[in-house]
Short mmCIF file of C-alpha atoms in Angstrom, two decimals:
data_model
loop_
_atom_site.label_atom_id
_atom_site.label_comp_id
_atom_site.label_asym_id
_atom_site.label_seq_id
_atom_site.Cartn_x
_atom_site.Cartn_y
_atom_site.Cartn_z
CA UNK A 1 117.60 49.08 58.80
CA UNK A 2 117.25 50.65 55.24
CA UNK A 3 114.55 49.55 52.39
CA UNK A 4 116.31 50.96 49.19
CA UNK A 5 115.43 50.42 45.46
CA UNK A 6 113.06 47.42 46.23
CA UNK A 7 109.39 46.74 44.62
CA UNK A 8 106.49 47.64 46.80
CA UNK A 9 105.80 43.69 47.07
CA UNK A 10 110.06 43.20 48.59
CA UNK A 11 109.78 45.94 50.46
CA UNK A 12 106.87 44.70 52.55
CA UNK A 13 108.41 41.11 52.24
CA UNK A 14 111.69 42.60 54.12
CA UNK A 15 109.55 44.61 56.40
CA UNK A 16 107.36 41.23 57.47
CA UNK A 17 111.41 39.60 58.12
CA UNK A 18 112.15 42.63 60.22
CA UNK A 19 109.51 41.67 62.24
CA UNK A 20 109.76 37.85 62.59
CA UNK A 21 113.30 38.82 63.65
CA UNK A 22 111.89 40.82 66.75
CA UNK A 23 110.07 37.87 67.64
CA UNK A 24 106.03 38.91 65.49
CA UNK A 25 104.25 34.88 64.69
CA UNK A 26 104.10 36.69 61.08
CA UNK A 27 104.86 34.60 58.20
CA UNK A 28 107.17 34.94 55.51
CA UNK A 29 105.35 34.15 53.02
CA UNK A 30 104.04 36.70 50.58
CA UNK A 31 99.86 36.48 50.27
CA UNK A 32 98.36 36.70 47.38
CA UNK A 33 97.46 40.25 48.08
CA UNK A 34 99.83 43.18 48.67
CA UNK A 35 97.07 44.64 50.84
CA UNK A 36 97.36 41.34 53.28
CA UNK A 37 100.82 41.71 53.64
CA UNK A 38 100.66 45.17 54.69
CA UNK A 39 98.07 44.48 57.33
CA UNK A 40 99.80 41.84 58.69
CA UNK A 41 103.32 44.12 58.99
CA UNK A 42 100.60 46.85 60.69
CA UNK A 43 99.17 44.55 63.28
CA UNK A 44 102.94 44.19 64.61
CA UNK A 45 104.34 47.26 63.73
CA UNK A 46 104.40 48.49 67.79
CA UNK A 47 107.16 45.81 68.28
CA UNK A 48 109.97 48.23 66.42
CA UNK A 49 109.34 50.10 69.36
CA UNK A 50 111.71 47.66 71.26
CA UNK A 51 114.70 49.49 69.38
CA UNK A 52 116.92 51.30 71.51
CA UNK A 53 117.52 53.91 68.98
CA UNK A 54 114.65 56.43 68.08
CA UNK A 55 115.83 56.91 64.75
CA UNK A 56 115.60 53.50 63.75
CA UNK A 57 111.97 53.47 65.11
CA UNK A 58 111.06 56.42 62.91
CA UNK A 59 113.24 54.95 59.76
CA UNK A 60 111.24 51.56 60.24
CA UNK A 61 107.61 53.08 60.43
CA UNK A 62 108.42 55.99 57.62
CA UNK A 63 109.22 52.95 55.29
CA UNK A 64 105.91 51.39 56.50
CA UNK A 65 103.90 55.02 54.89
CA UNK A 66 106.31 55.17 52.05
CA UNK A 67 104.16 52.54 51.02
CA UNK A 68 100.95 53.67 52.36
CA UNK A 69 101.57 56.75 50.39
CA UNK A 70 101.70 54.88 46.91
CA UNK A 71 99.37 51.65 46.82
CA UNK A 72 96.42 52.62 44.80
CA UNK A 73 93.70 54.24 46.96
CA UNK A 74 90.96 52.23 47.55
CA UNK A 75 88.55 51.24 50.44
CA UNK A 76 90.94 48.84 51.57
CA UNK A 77 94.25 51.20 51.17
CA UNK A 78 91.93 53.94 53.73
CA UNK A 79 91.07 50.81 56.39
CA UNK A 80 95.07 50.16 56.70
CA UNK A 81 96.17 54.32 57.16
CA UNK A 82 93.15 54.38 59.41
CA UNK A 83 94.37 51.50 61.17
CA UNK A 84 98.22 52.58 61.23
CA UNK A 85 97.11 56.00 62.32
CA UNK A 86 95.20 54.72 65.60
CA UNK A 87 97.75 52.08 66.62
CA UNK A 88 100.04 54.82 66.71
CA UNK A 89 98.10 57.04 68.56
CA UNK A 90 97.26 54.67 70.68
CA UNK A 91 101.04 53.74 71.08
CA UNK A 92 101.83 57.46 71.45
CA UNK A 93 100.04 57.54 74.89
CA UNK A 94 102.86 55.37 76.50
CA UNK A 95 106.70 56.26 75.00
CA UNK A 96 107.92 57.89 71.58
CA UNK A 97 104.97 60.15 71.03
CA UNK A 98 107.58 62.13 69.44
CA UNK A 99 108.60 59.60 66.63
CA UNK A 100 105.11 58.95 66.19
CA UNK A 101 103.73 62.28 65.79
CA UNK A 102 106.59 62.84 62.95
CA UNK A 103 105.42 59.44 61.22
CA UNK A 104 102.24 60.54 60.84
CA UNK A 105 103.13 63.98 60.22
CA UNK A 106 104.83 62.83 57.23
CA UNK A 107 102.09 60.85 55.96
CA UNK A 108 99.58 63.53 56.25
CA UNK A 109 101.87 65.93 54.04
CA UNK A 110 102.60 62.85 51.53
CA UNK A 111 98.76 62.09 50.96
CA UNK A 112 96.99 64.12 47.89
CA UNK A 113 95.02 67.19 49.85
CA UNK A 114 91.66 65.53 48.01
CA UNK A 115 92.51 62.42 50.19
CA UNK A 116 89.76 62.32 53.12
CA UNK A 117 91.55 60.09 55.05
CA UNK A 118 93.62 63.25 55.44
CA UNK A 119 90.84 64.48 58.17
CA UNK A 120 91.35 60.93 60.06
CA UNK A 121 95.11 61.77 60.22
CA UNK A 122 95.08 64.93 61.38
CA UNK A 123 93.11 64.73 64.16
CA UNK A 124 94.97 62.31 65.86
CA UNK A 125 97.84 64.22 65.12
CA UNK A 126 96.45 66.89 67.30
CA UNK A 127 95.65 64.07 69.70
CA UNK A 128 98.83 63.20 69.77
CA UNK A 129 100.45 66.76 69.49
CA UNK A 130 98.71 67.55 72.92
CA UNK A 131 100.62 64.64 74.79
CA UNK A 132 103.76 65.42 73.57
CA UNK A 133 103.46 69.43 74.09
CA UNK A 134 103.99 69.37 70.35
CA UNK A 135 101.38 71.23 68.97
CA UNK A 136 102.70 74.41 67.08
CA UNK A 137 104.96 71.51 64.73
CA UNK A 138 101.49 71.14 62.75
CA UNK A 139 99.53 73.41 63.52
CA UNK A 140 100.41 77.63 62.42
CA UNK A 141 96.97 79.43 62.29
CA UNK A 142 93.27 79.06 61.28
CA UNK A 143 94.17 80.01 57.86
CA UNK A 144 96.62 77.34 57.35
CA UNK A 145 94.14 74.84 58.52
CA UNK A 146 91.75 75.94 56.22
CA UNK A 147 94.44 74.93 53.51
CA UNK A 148 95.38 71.78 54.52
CA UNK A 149 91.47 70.99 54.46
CA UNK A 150 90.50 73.24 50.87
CA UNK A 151 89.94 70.41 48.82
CA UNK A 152 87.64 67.99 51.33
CA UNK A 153 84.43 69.26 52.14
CA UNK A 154 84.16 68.61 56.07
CA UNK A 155 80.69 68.15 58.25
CA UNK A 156 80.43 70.92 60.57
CA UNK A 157 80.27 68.32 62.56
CA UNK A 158 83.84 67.34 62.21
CA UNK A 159 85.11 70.77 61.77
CA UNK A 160 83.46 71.65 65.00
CA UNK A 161 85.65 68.23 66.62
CA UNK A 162 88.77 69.54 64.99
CA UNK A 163 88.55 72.62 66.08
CA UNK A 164 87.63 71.52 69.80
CA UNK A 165 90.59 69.11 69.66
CA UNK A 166 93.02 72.22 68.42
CA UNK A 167 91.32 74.44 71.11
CA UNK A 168 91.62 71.57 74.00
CA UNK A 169 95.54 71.20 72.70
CA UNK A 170 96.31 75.18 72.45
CA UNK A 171 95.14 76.31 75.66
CA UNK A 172 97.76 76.96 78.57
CA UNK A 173 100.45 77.82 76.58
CA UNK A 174 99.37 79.09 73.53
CA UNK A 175 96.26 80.89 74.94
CA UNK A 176 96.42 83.25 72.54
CA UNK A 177 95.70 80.99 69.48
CA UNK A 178 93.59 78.93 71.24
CA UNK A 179 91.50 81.67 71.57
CA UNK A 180 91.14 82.64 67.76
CA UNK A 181 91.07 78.99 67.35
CA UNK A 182 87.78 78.54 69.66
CA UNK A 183 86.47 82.42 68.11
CA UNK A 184 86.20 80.41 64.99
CA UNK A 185 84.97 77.33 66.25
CA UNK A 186 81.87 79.57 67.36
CA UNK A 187 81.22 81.63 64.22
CA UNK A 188 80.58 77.40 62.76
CA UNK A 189 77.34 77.77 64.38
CA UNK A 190 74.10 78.78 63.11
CA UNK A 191 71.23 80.54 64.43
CA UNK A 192 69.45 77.36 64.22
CA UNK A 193 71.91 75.59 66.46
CA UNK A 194 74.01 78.24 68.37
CA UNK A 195 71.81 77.28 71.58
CA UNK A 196 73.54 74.41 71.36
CA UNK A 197 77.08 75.23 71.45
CA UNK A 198 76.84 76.99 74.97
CA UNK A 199 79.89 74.60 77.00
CA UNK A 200 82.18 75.80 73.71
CA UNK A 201 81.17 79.52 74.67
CA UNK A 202 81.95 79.21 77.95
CA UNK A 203 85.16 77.65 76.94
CA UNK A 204 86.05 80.97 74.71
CA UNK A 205 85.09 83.46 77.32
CA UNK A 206 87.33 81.63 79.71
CA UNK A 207 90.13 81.11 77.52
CA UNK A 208 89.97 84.90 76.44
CA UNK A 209 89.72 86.25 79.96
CA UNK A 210 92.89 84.13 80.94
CA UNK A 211 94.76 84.96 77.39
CA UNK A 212 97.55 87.61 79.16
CA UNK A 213 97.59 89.42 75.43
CA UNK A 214 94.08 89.82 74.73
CA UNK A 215 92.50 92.97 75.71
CA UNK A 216 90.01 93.47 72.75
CA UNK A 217 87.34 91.75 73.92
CA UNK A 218 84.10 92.86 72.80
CA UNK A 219 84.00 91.34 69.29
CA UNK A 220 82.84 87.72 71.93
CA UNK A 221 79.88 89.27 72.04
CA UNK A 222 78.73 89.38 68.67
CA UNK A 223 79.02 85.67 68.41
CA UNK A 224 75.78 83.90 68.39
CA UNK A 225 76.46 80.83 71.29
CA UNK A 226 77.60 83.96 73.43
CA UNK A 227 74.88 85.83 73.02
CA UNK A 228 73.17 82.80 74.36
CA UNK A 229 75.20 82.82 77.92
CA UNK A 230 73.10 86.20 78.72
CA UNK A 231 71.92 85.64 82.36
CA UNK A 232 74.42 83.38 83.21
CA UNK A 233 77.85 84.67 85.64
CA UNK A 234 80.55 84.18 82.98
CA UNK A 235 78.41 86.40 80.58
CA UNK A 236 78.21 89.02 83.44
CA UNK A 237 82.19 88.54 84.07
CA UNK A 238 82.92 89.08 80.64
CA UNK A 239 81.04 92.54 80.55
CA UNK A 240 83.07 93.46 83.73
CA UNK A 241 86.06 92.72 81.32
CA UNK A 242 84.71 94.57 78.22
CA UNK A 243 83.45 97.80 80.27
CA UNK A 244 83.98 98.23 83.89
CA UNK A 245 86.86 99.04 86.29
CA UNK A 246 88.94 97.32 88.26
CA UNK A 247 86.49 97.84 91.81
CA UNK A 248 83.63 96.42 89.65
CA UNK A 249 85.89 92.94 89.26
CA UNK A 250 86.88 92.92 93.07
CA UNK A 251 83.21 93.16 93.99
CA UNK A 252 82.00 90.42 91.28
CA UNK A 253 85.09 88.19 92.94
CA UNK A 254 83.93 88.88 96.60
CA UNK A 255 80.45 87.63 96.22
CA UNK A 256 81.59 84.78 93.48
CA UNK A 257 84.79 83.28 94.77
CA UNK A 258 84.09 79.46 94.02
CA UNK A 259 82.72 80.30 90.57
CA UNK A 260 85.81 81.99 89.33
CA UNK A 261 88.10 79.41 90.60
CA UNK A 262 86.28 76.54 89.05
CA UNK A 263 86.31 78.11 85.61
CA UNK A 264 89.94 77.76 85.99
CA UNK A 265 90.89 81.28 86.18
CA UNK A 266 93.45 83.12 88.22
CA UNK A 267 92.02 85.73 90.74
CA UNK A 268 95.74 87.21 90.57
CA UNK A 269 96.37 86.96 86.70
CA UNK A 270 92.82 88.52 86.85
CA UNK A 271 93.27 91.56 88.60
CA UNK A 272 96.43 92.26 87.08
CA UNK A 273 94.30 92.21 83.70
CA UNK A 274 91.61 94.29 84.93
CA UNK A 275 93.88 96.91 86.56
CA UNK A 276 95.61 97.45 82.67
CA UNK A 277 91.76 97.69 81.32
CA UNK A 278 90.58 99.78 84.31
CA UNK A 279 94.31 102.24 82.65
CA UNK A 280 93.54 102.14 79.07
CA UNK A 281 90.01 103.44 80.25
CA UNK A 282 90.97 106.32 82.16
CA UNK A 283 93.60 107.25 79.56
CA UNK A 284 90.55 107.08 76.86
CA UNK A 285 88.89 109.49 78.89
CA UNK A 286 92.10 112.11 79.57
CA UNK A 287 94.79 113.44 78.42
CA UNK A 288 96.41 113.20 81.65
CA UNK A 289 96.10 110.95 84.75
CA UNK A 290 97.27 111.69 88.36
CA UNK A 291 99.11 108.91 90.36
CA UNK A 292 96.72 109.39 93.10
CA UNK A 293 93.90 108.85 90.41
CA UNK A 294 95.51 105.37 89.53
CA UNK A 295 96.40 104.67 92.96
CA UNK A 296 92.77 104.88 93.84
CA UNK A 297 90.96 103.71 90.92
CA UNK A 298 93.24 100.23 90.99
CA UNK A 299 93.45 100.08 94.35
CA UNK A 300 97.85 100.03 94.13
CA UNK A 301 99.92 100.97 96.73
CA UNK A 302 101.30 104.27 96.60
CA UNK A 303 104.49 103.23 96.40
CA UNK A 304 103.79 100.80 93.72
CA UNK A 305 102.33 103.34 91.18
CA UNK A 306 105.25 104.27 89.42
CA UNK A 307 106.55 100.13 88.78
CA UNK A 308 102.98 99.70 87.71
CA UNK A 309 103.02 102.55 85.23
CA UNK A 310 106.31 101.25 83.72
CA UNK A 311 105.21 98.09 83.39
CA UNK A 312 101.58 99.15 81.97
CA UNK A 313 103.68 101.24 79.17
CA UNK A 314 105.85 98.31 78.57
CA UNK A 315 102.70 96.60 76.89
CA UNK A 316 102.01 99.52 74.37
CA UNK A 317 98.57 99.56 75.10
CA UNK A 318 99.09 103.00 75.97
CA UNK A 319 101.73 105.11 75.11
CA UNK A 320 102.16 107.82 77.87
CA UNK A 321 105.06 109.98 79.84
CA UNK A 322 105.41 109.94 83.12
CA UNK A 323 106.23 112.87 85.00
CA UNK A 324 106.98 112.12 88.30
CA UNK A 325 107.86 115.35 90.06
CA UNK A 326 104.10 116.14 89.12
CA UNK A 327 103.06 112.52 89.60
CA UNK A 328 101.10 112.45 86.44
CA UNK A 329 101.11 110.71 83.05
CA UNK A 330 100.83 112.14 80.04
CA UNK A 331 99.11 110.55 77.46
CA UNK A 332 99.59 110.48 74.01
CA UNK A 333 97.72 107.55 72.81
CA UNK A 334 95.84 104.78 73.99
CA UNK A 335 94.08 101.32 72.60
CA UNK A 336 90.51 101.18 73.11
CA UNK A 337 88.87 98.65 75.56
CA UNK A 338 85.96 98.23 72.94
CA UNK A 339 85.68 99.86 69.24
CA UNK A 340 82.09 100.36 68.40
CA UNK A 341 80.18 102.83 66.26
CA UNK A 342 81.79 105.72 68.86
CA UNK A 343 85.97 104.76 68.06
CA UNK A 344 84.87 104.50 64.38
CA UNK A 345 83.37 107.76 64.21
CA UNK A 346 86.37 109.28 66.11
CA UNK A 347 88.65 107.16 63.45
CA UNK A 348 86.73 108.71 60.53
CA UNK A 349 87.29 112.13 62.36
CA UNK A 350 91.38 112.12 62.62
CA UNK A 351 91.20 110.79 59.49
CA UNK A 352 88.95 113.54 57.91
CA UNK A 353 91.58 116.05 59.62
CA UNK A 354 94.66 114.49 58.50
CA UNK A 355 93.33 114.57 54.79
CA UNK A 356 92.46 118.38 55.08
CA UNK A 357 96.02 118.85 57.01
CA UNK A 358 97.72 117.24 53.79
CA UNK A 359 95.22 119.06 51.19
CA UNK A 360 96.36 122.52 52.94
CA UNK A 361 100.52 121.33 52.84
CA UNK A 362 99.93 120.76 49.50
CA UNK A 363 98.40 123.85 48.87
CA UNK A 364 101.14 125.54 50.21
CA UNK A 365 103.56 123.31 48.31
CA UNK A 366 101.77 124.97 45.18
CA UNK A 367 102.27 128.12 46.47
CA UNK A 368 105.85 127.64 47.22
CA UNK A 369 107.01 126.23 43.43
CA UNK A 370 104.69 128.66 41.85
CA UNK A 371 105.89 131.97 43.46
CA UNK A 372 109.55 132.13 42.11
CA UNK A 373 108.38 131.00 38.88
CA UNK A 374 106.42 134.67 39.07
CA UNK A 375 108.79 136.24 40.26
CA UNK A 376 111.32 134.91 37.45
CA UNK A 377 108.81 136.35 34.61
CA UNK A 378 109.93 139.92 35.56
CA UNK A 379 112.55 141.95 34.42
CA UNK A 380 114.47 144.68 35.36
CA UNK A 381 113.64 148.18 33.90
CA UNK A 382 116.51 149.54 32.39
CA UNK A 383 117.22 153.34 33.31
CA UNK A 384 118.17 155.41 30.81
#
């Protein structure tokens, strides 16, 4: 079905036949009101859902915000998106979350960015996006978001139910995102309130901990709702993470086997994690590490050393060679578990060495250019 080169009042009118043809009780008659119309064509609108083909699903409800999009805005005009945008979510939950994730989609990019309505949208879009493993179509990075909300000044309230929704929506397979996603979910809360915001700081230590990619973990700590978790096990677990070896985890796991497991963790994913930290710390610490070292300090199998080196260098957290007729690696650099005042101190140290490095080559430089231009200012002595 196609709506082309029609007035917003025929377009409705053919959208309320469409639906008295699928069987709606709407009339035909056109109301007094455009906004009537519309509502009525709304209420109804799951029915197009009986249409075999997907397209013509989407087609039907894009012409429905093609005139959402250009009524005047008014009270009335946000009651019918909100409405739209519900019944759709709602409908999502059952068959063609899909199509209805790319309806509203579309309407949410149509919409002026001052629109606040925009907000209503979007979350169910996330809603929506989390059904339908669909997520990453509208949603890139925290920056992005930021965009897409730069001219509506949110609550924290509802940024905070955004961001929770985003988080809730992220996590398994985007871990990594979701992560950043609930980092800045925390840094919404104030002194005065980051007591209260403990269950979302439990969420980002867990969600970092699991995150296969993120081994920088210390920055958690300087968030305020963290800092409030001191005392509690998955404050202690997250220093093991930060600071201590691999043995230190084991132990922790041994006397807390129940409470890891119902945060959701993996004891195996976890130990895998810790045994990389418990590398890039003894590489920190030396310039060289013995197989028997890691063999003992990550409690591998002998045999299993050199696959676990290979696979450890494969991450570029460290960058190493291994010399196996001396079973050692040799270590050339490494990324630090935490960077305090300590790594930048050492940072401002290379870098105060590389700059007199380069000031002495370009001494030397000088030298260089200026020496046959001496030599060229003497002549030979003629003999007589």
């Amino acid at each position: 079905m196609i709506f082309i080169d029609l007035t917003l009042e025929d377009q409705v009118g053919e959208l309320k036949s469409y639906f008295k043809r699928l069987g709606s009780s709407i009339s035909e008659e056109k109301s007094e009101k455009l906004d009537d119309d519309l509502r009525q064509v709304i209420d109804v609108c799951e029915l197009c859902f009986n249409e075999p083909n997907e397209a013509d699903v989407e087609m039907v409800l894009n012409d429905i915000v093609s005139v959402l999009v250009v009524i005047p805005p008014s009270e009335t005009t946000t009651t019918l998106i909100q409405t739209f945008v519900e019944k759709l979510s709602k409908l999502s939950a059952e068959k063609n979350g899909a199509v209805c994730l790319k309806v509203l989609w579309v309407l949410f990019q149509s919409l002026e960015k001052k629109n606040p309505i925009r907000y209503h949208i979007y979350y169910h879009l996330v809603l929506i996006a989390q059904r339908v493993d669909m997520v990453r179509l509208i949603f890139k990075d925290v920056k992005q978001l930021k965009e897409h909300f730069s001219e509506i000044r949110l609550s924290d309230e509802q940024t905070q139910r955004l961001l929770r929704a985003l988080h809730e929506a992220l996590r398994g397979k985007h871990s990594d995102v979701a992560a950043k996603v609930m980092i800045e979910l925390l840094s919404t809360y104030t002194d005065e309130n980051a007591s209260l915001a403990k269950k979302d700081a439990r969420n980002c230590i867990v969600t970092a901990l699991a995150d296969p990619n993120m081994f920088l973990l210390d920055p958690l700590l300087s968030l305020k709702p963290i800092s409030f978790l001191k005392g509690d096990l998955v404050y202690e677990l997250l220093n093991i993470f930060i600071k201590e070896k691999y043995s230190k985890y084991v132990s922790f796991y041994q006397a807390n086997k129940d409470f890891v497991s119902g945060l959701g963790l993996n004891h195996t994913q976890n130990q895998k994690k810790m045994r990389l930290l418990t590398f890039m710390q003894l590489a920190e610490n030396s310039s060289e590490i013995a197989f028997e070292t890691i063999h003992k300090e990550l409690n591998i199998v002998e045999n299993d050393v050199e696959a676990f080196i290979i696979e450890a260098l494969k991450t570029k957290l460290v960058r190493a060679r291994m010399d196996q007729t001396a079973k050692k690696v040799h270590i050339s650099s490494t990324m630090h578990r935490t960077f305090d005042i300590p790594q930048w101190q050492q940072l401002r140290d290379i870098l105060q060495s590389w700059k007199l490095n380069l000031n002495s080559i370009d001494e030397s430089m000088k030298s260089l250019v200026e020496e046959p231009s001496n030599r060229a200012g003497f002549s030979a002595v003629p003999t007589v």
